[in-house]
Coordinates of C-alpha atoms in Angstrom, one line a residue:
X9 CA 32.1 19.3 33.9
X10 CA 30.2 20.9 37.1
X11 CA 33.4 22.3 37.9
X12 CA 34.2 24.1 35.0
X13 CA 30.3 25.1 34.7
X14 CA 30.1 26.3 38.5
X15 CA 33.9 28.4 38.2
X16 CA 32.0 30.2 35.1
X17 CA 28.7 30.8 36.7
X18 CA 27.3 28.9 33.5
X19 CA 24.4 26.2 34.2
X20 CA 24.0 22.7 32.6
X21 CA 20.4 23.1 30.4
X22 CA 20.7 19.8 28.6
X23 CA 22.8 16.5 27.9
X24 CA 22.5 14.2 24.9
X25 CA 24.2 11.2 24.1
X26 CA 22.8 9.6 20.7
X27 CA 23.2 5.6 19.6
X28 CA 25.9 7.0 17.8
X29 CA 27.9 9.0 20.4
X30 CA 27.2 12.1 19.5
X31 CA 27.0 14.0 22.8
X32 CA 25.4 17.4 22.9
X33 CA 25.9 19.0 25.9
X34 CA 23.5 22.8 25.9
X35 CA 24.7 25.6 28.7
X36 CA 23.3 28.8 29.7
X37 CA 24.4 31.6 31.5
X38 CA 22.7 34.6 33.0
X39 CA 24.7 37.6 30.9
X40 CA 24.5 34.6 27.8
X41 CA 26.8 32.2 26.5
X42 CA 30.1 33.1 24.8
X43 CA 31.4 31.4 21.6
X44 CA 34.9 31.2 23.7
X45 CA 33.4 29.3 26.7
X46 CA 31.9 26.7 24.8
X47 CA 35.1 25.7 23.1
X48 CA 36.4 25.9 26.2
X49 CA 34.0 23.7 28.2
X50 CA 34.3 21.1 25.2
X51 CA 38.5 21.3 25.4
X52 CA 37.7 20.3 28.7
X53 CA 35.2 17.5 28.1
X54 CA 37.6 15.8 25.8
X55 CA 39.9 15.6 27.6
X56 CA 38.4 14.2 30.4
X57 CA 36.6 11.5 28.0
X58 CA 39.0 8.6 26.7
X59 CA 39.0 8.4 22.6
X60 CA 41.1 5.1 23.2
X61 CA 38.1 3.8 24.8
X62 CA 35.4 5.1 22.7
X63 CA 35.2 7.5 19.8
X64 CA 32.6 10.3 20.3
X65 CA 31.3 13.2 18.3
X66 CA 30.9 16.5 20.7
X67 CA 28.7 19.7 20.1
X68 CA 28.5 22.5 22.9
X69 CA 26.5 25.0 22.6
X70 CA 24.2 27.6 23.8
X71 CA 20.5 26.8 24.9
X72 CA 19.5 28.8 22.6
X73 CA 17.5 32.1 22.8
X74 CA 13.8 31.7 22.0
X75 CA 13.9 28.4 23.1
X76 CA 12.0 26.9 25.3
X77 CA 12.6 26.2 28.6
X78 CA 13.9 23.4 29.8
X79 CA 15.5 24.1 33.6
X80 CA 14.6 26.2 36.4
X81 CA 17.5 28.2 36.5
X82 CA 16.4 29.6 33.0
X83 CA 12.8 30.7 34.3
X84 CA 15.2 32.7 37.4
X85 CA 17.4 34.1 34.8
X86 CA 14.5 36.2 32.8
X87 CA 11.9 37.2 35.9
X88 CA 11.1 40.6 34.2
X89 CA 11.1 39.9 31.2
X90 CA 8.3 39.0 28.3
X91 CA 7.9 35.3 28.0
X92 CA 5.1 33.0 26.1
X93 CA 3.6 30.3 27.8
X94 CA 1.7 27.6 25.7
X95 CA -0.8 26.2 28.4
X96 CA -3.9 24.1 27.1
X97 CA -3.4 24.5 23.5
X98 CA -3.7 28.8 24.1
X99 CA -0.6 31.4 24.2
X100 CA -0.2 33.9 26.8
X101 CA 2.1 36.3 26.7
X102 CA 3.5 38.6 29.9
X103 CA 6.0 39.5 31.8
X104 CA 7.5 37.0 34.4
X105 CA 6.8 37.8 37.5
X106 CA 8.2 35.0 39.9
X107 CA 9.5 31.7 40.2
X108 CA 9.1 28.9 42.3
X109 CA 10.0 25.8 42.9
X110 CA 7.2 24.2 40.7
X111 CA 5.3 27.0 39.5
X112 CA 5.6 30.5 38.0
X113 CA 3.7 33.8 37.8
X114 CA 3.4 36.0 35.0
X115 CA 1.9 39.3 34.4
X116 CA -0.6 39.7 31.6
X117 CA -2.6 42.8 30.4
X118 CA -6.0 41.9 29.6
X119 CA -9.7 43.8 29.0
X120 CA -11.7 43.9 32.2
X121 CA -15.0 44.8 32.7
X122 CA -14.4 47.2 36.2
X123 CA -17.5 47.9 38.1
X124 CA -18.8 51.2 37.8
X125 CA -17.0 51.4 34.1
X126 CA -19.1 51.7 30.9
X127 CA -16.3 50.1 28.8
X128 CA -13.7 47.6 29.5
X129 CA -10.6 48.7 30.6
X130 CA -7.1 47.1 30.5
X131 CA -6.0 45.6 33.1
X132 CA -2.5 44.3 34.4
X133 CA -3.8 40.6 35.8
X134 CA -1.1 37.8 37.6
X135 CA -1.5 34.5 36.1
X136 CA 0.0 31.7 38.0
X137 CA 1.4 28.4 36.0
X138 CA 2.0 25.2 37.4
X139 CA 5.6 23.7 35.3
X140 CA 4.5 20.5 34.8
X141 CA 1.5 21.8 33.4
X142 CA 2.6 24.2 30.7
X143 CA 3.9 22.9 27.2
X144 CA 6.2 25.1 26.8
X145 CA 7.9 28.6 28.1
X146 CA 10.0 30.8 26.0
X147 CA 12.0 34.4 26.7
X148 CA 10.2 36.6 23.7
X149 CA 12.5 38.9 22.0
X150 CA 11.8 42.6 21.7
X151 CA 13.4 44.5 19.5
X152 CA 11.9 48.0 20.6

């Protein structure tokens, strides 16, 4: 299966196998994930798997936009774009900024109090998260 997801520049995002064989296997791709491919990738799964040997249900599919994240490669694939983080029970929203290895920075806009201002301004502010502190991240659609 890495072959056929590295020759297609798709990414493994999740595997499943269930009690009762059902495997779910989720992809993702940076321009998005075709219908096509996935019947393609699961042509191929099947048959490299052996029905003689065991009988298995099979679902591929696509991460699924709006979801959250579950692999770095997803955090690369929207830097510059609007996400949510869901960090100690409070929602930010930005725009991601950067990736790392274990963390991530996104950009929020948020009132200020500048020196030297009678009012609060808004402010563009970097936020940096650590991923193994965050509940969740998820690519926010905008419809503008």
């Amino acid at each position: 299966m890495n072959e056929w997801l590295e020759d297609n520049e798709y990414f493994l995002v999740d595997i499943n196998v269930s009690a009762d064989n059902k495997i779910v296997v989720e992809i993702d791709h940076k321009d998005g994930v075709w219908i096509e491919d996935c019947a393609e990738l699961s042509k191929y799964i099947e048959e490299h798997l052996d029905r003689e040997k065991e009988d298995f249900e099979l679902e591929v599919g696509s991460a699924g936009i709006g979801q959250p994240f579950k692999v770095l490669q997803q955090y690369q694939n929207h830097v510059g774009d609007e996400v949510e983080v869901l960090v100690e029970n409070k929602k930010v929203k930005g725009v991601l900024k950067s990736v790392g290895e274990d963390d991530f920075v996104v950009t929020v806009v948020e009132k200020q109090k500048i020196e030297g201002q009678k009012k609060a301004q808004m402010v563009e502010v970097d936020k940096t998260f650590k991923m193994d502190e965050v509940k969740y991240t998820k690519y926010l659609i905008n419809f503008k």
